[in-house]
Short mmCIF file of C-alpha atoms in Angstrom, two decimals:
data_model
loop_
_atom_site.label_atom_id
_atom_site.label_comp_id
_atom_site.label_asym_id
_atom_site.label_seq_id
_atom_site.Cartn_x
_atom_site.Cartn_y
_atom_site.Cartn_z
CA MET A 1 76.36 65.21 84.94
CA LEU A 2 72.68 64.69 86.23
CA GLN A 3 71.00 61.46 85.87
CA THR A 4 66.99 59.86 86.41
CA LYS A 5 66.32 58.32 90.04
CA LYS A 6 63.06 56.91 91.01
CA LYS A 7 62.36 53.95 93.47
CA ARG A 8 62.45 50.50 93.20
CA HIS A 9 58.81 49.24 91.57
CA GLN A 10 57.95 52.58 90.66
CA ARG A 11 58.14 53.72 86.96
CA VAL A 12 58.28 57.41 85.91
CA ARG A 13 59.67 58.90 83.12
CA SER A 14 61.07 62.73 83.07
CA GLU A 15 58.75 65.54 80.79
CA GLY A 16 61.63 68.11 81.01
CA THR A 17 63.80 70.08 83.17
CA ALA A 18 63.47 74.13 83.14
CA VAL A 19 66.92 76.19 83.92
CA THR A 20 66.19 79.82 84.86
CA VAL A 21 68.86 82.15 85.78
CA LYS A 22 68.12 85.29 87.01
CA VAL A 23 69.83 88.85 89.22
CA ASP A 24 68.27 91.21 91.59
CA GLU A 25 68.54 93.90 88.76
CA ARG A 26 65.15 95.01 86.81
CA SER A 27 67.52 95.92 83.62
CA GLN A 28 68.24 92.32 83.58
CA ARG A 29 65.81 89.88 81.33
CA ASN A 30 66.11 86.36 83.39
CA LEU A 31 67.52 82.88 81.16
CA GLU A 32 65.42 80.36 80.45
CA LYS A 33 65.82 77.01 78.81
CA PHE A 34 63.93 73.77 78.57
CA TYR A 35 64.79 70.69 78.29
CA ASN A 36 63.59 67.29 77.07
CA SER A 37 65.15 65.51 79.69
CA THR A 38 67.98 65.52 82.55
CA ASN A 39 70.26 65.95 80.45
CA ILE A 40 71.54 69.80 80.60
CA ASN A 41 73.30 72.15 78.11
CA TRP A 42 75.32 74.25 80.79
CA ILE A 43 77.57 76.49 78.10
CA PRO A 44 73.76 79.04 77.92
CA VAL A 45 74.19 78.95 81.63
CA GLU A 46 77.90 79.57 82.00
CA THR A 47 77.81 81.97 79.74
CA GLN A 48 75.35 84.35 81.03
CA LEU A 49 76.56 84.32 84.91
CA ARG A 50 79.95 85.67 82.95
CA LYS A 51 78.45 88.60 81.65
CA TRP A 52 76.75 88.89 84.44
CA THR A 53 80.40 89.00 87.05
CA ASN A 54 80.29 92.85 87.21
CA LEU A 55 77.03 92.79 88.92
CA LEU A 56 78.20 89.92 91.22
CA ARG A 57 81.13 92.45 92.05
CA ILE A 58 78.57 95.26 92.99
CA GLY A 59 76.40 93.45 95.75
CA LYS A 60 73.53 91.52 93.37
CA LYS A 61 72.41 88.34 93.97
CA LEU A 62 72.32 85.86 91.50
CA THR A 63 70.68 82.66 91.14
CA VAL A 64 70.00 79.41 89.11
CA GLU A 65 66.99 77.68 89.30
CA VAL A 66 66.57 74.07 88.31
CA ALA A 67 63.29 72.77 87.80
CA PHE A 68 62.70 68.63 86.72
CA THR A 69 59.42 67.25 85.81
CA TYR A 70 58.27 63.51 86.55
CA ARG A 71 55.29 62.34 85.41
CA GLU A 72 54.00 58.39 86.53
CA ASP A 73 54.55 56.34 83.20
CA ASP A 74 51.32 55.21 82.20
CA ASP A 75 52.25 51.99 80.78
CA GLY A 76 53.91 50.73 84.04
CA PRO A 77 51.72 49.49 87.22
CA SER A 78 49.92 51.86 88.90
CA SER A 79 51.87 52.87 91.95
CA GLY A 80 48.42 53.90 94.04
CA PRO A 81 48.31 56.45 97.28
CA LEU A 82 50.87 57.42 99.30
CA ARG A 83 53.07 54.64 100.95
CA SER A 84 53.91 54.96 104.40
CA ALA A 85 57.42 54.29 105.03
CA GLY A 86 58.67 50.70 105.55
CA LYS A 87 61.21 48.99 107.56
CA ARG A 88 63.76 50.41 105.51
CA GLY A 89 63.59 54.01 106.81
CA ARG A 90 61.62 56.84 106.47
CA VAL A 91 60.79 58.45 102.59
CA SER A 92 62.72 61.12 101.70
CA ALA A 93 61.98 64.65 101.27
CA THR A 94 61.94 64.76 98.01
CA SER A 95 60.05 61.67 96.81
CA ARG A 96 57.60 62.82 99.43
CA MET A 97 57.21 66.19 97.23
CA LEU A 98 56.94 64.13 94.17
CA ASP A 99 53.78 61.83 95.14
CA GLU A 100 52.73 65.16 96.47
CA ARG A 101 52.61 66.98 93.58
CA ARG A 102 52.00 63.53 91.06
CA GLN A 103 49.29 63.17 93.39
CA TYR A 104 47.67 66.91 92.94
CA ILE A 105 48.19 66.07 88.97
CA LEU A 106 45.90 62.95 89.28
CA GLU A 107 43.53 64.38 91.29
CA GLU A 108 43.01 68.12 88.95
CA GLU A 109 42.99 65.61 85.91
CA GLU A 110 39.95 63.21 87.67
CA THR A 111 38.41 66.75 88.49
CA THR A 112 38.59 68.16 85.02
CA GLY A 113 38.50 64.92 82.82
CA GLN A 114 41.72 66.31 81.12
CA ALA A 115 44.88 67.16 81.90
CA ALA A 116 47.01 69.60 83.94
CA THR A 117 46.26 73.44 82.60
CA TRP A 118 50.13 74.18 82.55
CA GLU A 119 51.37 70.88 81.26
CA SER A 120 48.64 71.15 78.46
CA VAL A 121 49.53 74.93 77.67
CA TYR A 122 53.81 74.66 78.40
CA ALA A 123 53.35 71.32 75.24
CA LEU A 124 50.95 73.04 73.23
CA MET A 125 53.00 76.39 72.92
CA ARG A 126 56.60 74.65 72.82
CA CYS A 127 58.19 75.80 69.73
CA ALA A 128 59.87 73.22 67.60
CA VAL A 129 60.67 75.22 64.94
CA ARG A 130 64.50 75.00 64.64
CA SER A 131 65.11 78.27 62.60
CA CYS A 132 63.17 80.38 65.13
CA PRO A 133 64.64 83.79 64.93
CA HIS A 134 64.40 83.88 69.15
CA ARG A 135 65.75 80.79 69.56
CA SER A 136 63.29 80.14 72.41
CA ASP A 137 61.68 76.59 73.98
CA TRP A 138 57.70 78.66 73.70
CA CYS A 139 56.35 80.77 71.27
CA TRP A 140 53.23 82.26 69.72
CA GLU A 141 52.81 81.63 66.31
CA ASP A 142 50.59 83.84 64.23
CA PRO A 143 48.82 82.26 62.28
CA LYS A 144 48.68 84.91 59.65
CA ASP A 145 52.24 85.86 58.67
CA LYS A 146 54.00 82.48 60.09
CA ARG A 147 55.65 84.94 62.84
CA HIS A 148 57.29 84.25 66.22
CA TYR A 149 56.78 85.76 69.08
CA LYS A 150 58.88 84.63 71.91
CA LEU A 151 56.62 84.38 75.59
CA ARG A 152 58.27 84.62 78.66
CA THR A 153 56.95 83.15 81.75
CA PRO A 154 54.67 86.41 82.69
CA HIS A 155 52.52 85.19 78.96
CA LEU A 156 52.56 81.57 79.75
CA GLU A 157 51.09 82.60 83.30
CA ARG A 158 48.15 84.20 81.87
CA LEU A 159 47.54 81.68 79.12
CA ILE A 160 47.64 79.12 82.40
CA ASP A 161 44.93 81.53 83.87
CA PHE A 162 43.33 81.81 80.82
CA VAL A 163 42.10 78.44 80.68
CA ASP A 164 41.84 77.85 83.99
CA GLU A 165 38.44 80.68 83.92
CA GLY A 166 37.43 79.29 80.98
CA GLY A 167 39.11 79.86 78.12
CA ILE A 168 39.45 77.55 75.07
CA LEU A 169 43.17 77.15 74.10
CA GLU A 170 43.78 74.04 71.48
CA SER A 171 45.69 76.16 69.19
CA HIS A 172 47.83 78.95 68.64
CA ASP A 173 45.06 80.36 67.07
CA ASP A 174 43.08 80.51 70.16
CA VAL A 175 46.16 82.82 71.73
CA PRO A 176 43.51 86.15 73.37
CA GLY A 177 43.33 89.40 71.97
CA ASP A 178 45.07 91.03 74.12
CA ILE A 179 47.90 88.93 74.95
CA ARG A 180 48.78 88.68 71.00
CA ARG A 181 48.83 92.63 71.16
CA ASP A 182 51.33 92.21 73.87
CA LEU A 183 53.72 90.46 72.31
CA ILE A 184 52.96 92.50 69.05
CA LEU A 185 53.16 95.72 71.28
CA GLU A 186 56.92 94.22 72.62
CA SER A 187 58.56 93.35 69.74
CA GLN A 188 57.91 96.56 68.33
CA ALA A 189 59.36 98.15 70.64
CA GLY A 190 61.92 95.61 70.69
CA ARG A 191 62.97 96.44 67.00
CA LYS A 192 62.42 100.29 67.35
CA ALA A 193 65.63 99.97 69.88
CA LYS A 194 67.63 97.95 68.20
CA LYS A 195 67.30 100.45 64.85
CA VAL A 196 67.82 103.21 67.64
CA ASP A 197 71.21 101.40 68.78
CA THR A 198 72.38 100.77 65.55
CA SER A 199 72.17 104.43 63.92
CA THR A 200 74.84 106.79 62.93
CA ALA A 201 76.45 108.70 65.39
CA GLU A 202 75.88 111.44 63.79
CA LEU A 203 72.72 111.45 63.18
CA PRO A 204 71.00 113.93 65.90
CA HIS A 205 68.60 112.57 68.49
CA SER A 206 64.98 113.82 67.42
CA SER A 207 62.12 113.86 69.75
CA THR A 208 58.32 114.78 69.87
CA VAL A 209 58.75 119.18 71.25
CA ILE A 210 55.53 121.51 71.74
CA ASN A 211 55.94 125.12 72.49
CA VAL A 212 53.08 126.58 73.98
CA LEU A 213 53.19 130.53 72.66
CA PRO A 214 50.28 132.88 73.22
CA ALA A 215 47.96 134.10 70.73
CA GLN A 216 48.84 137.43 68.20
CA ASN A 217 45.17 138.37 67.63
CA SER A 218 43.62 136.35 71.39
CA SER A 219 43.92 135.50 74.40
CA ALA A 220 43.87 132.06 73.94
CA PRO A 221 46.87 130.23 73.71
CA VAL A 222 48.46 128.58 70.35
CA ILE A 223 49.80 125.17 70.57
CA ALA A 224 53.15 125.17 68.15
CA PRO A 225 54.89 121.95 66.68
CA PHE A 226 58.17 122.61 65.67
CA LEU A 227 59.97 120.36 63.39
CA PRO A 228 62.93 118.53 65.01
CA GLU A 229 65.11 120.25 62.02
CA GLN A 230 64.10 123.44 63.54
CA SER A 231 67.42 124.94 65.96
CA SER A 232 65.31 127.45 67.95
CA ARG A 233 63.41 124.69 69.86
CA LYS A 234 61.91 125.17 73.37
CA PRO A 235 60.94 122.34 74.96
CA LEU A 236 56.58 121.93 76.38
CA THR A 237 55.94 124.12 79.75
CA ILE A 238 53.38 123.62 82.13
CA ALA A 239 52.22 125.85 84.79
CA GLY A 240 52.16 124.61 88.11
CA PRO A 241 54.42 121.97 90.28
CA ARG A 242 55.24 119.22 88.28
CA GLU A 243 54.69 116.22 90.44
CA THR A 244 51.16 117.70 90.33
CA ALA A 245 51.21 117.47 86.71
CA VAL A 246 52.10 114.16 87.08
CA ARG A 247 49.54 112.80 88.87
CA GLU A 248 46.87 115.16 87.59
CA TYR A 249 47.65 113.92 83.82
CA CYS A 250 47.41 109.85 85.08
CA LYS A 251 44.56 110.78 86.73
CA TRP A 252 43.25 111.83 83.47
CA LEU A 253 43.98 108.83 81.60
CA GLU A 254 42.54 107.44 84.72
CA SER A 255 39.12 108.69 83.71
CA ARG A 256 39.20 107.51 80.33
CA ALA A 257 39.71 104.33 80.85
CA THR A 258 36.89 101.83 82.11
CA GLU A 259 38.47 98.59 83.55
CA GLU A 260 40.46 98.48 86.85
CA ALA A 261 43.44 96.84 84.94
CA TYR A 262 43.77 99.42 83.00
CA LYS A 263 43.02 102.18 86.03
CA ALA A 264 45.11 100.19 87.87
CA ASP A 265 48.32 100.33 85.76
CA PHE A 266 47.94 104.22 84.75
CA ARG A 267 48.56 105.05 88.94
CA LYS A 268 51.64 102.06 89.10
CA ILE A 269 52.80 104.01 86.13
CA CYS A 270 52.68 107.27 88.01
CA GLN A 271 54.58 105.60 91.57
CA VAL A 272 56.93 104.58 88.96
CA ILE A 273 57.54 108.36 87.31
CA LEU A 274 57.80 109.86 90.74
CA GLU A 275 59.97 107.64 92.31
CA ASN A 276 62.32 108.59 89.27
CA HIS A 277 62.05 111.96 90.20
CA LEU A 278 61.30 112.52 86.63
CA ASP A 279 58.03 114.93 85.25
CA LEU A 280 56.22 115.28 82.02
CA GLU A 281 58.61 117.69 80.45
CA LEU A 282 61.97 115.32 81.01
CA ILE A 283 59.87 112.44 79.50
CA LEU A 284 58.95 114.69 76.48
CA GLU A 285 62.62 115.08 75.68
CA ASP A 286 63.70 111.23 75.25
CA PRO A 287 60.65 108.73 75.32
CA ASP A 288 61.15 105.72 75.98
CA SER A 289 58.80 103.07 76.63
CA GLY A 290 61.07 100.54 77.19
CA PHE A 291 62.61 101.95 81.10
CA PHE A 292 58.62 101.77 82.08
CA VAL A 293 57.96 97.89 80.65
CA GLN A 294 61.70 97.02 82.50
CA ARG A 295 59.34 98.48 85.77
CA GLY A 296 56.36 96.25 85.44
CA ILE A 297 54.53 98.17 83.06
CA ARG A 298 52.26 96.83 79.85
CA ILE A 299 53.70 97.89 76.72
CA GLY A 300 49.82 99.23 75.64
CA THR A 301 49.82 101.53 79.24
CA ALA A 302 53.20 102.79 78.43
CA ARG A 303 52.27 103.84 74.51
CA ARG A 304 48.98 105.16 75.44
CA PHE A 305 51.12 107.38 78.60
CA LEU A 306 53.77 108.94 76.13
CA ARG A 307 51.39 109.67 73.29
CA ASP A 308 48.83 111.06 75.12
CA ILE A 309 51.01 114.09 77.15
CA ASN A 310 50.58 116.68 74.20
CA GLU A 311 47.01 116.52 74.04
CA TRP A 312 46.40 116.33 77.93
CA ALA A 313 48.54 119.58 77.31
CA ASN A 314 46.28 121.11 74.74
CA VAL A 315 43.07 120.49 76.77
CA LEU A 316 45.48 121.74 80.25
CA GLN A 317 47.27 124.62 79.16
CA PRO A 318 44.48 127.12 79.15
CA ASN A 319 43.31 126.43 82.48
CA ALA A 320 46.95 127.12 84.04
CA LEU A 321 47.30 130.29 82.11
CA LEU A 322 44.15 131.78 83.40
CA ASP A 323 45.72 130.81 86.84
CA LEU A 324 48.81 132.51 85.52
CA THR A 325 46.64 135.71 85.21
CA ASN A 326 44.67 135.45 88.05
CA GLU A 327 47.64 135.56 90.67
#
């Protein structure tokens, strides 16, 4: 059992304990738990470690991180700046780190006149609703429909950056629109994935397929969509090297964006596709935005990539056919 320790004549209080369980396997999500004191419920941690036993056997690395947060008690006497070691020995490394961290927080609060950014963000987004379906320590509550969206560490870090850059975050209604959009899209993608998993086995997997056929009365190509029910379906065929098609498509998507963050994400998704030896035809056969999200791609970028393949092929295909004719 953990116990709170403090120096003699020093009044401090625990602000919580954060426990993170993770494995170096991209397909697995971290387990994040937060407790208001040093009393930790280890049952979820043990359960998660048991689930990942097979990953440990194949050489994956399991990590458990426990972070204790302490704050000087405002009701007690002020401790002043760091004290040098007295007659009884040197100051321990742990105590020195806590003192340095406390001093950093105090300096930040004195500079801004407000509490430390991370502290205010975590406190505001703390989920205290027992009936929350996510059972998460932090959630964003949509002011319109009161629906909860789970906040993970990357989301909280973006909120902290938003405040540090001058943004106002005093309520859940102040959460920036881009973060709201990502949370909603991630939630929708998760629900769709669960719906597919629970569907009956006899239902065939359907995907959007476009056949490229030559026109009967002209030299221009015809993009003819076929419904999934039709038995004679042909996949989309793009002329030329497949790797080149991936790069050209990503450049086309990048050209339609104006902000560098969007452009960088399209370059990143191109790299992910080539590293996994995928191509546009294979992706259309089994579109899965979750595959890209698990590899660090924003959900909006992943959905846009899947959505616009057909539109791009409609523009590209006439040029591709002309190239074949010239050969």
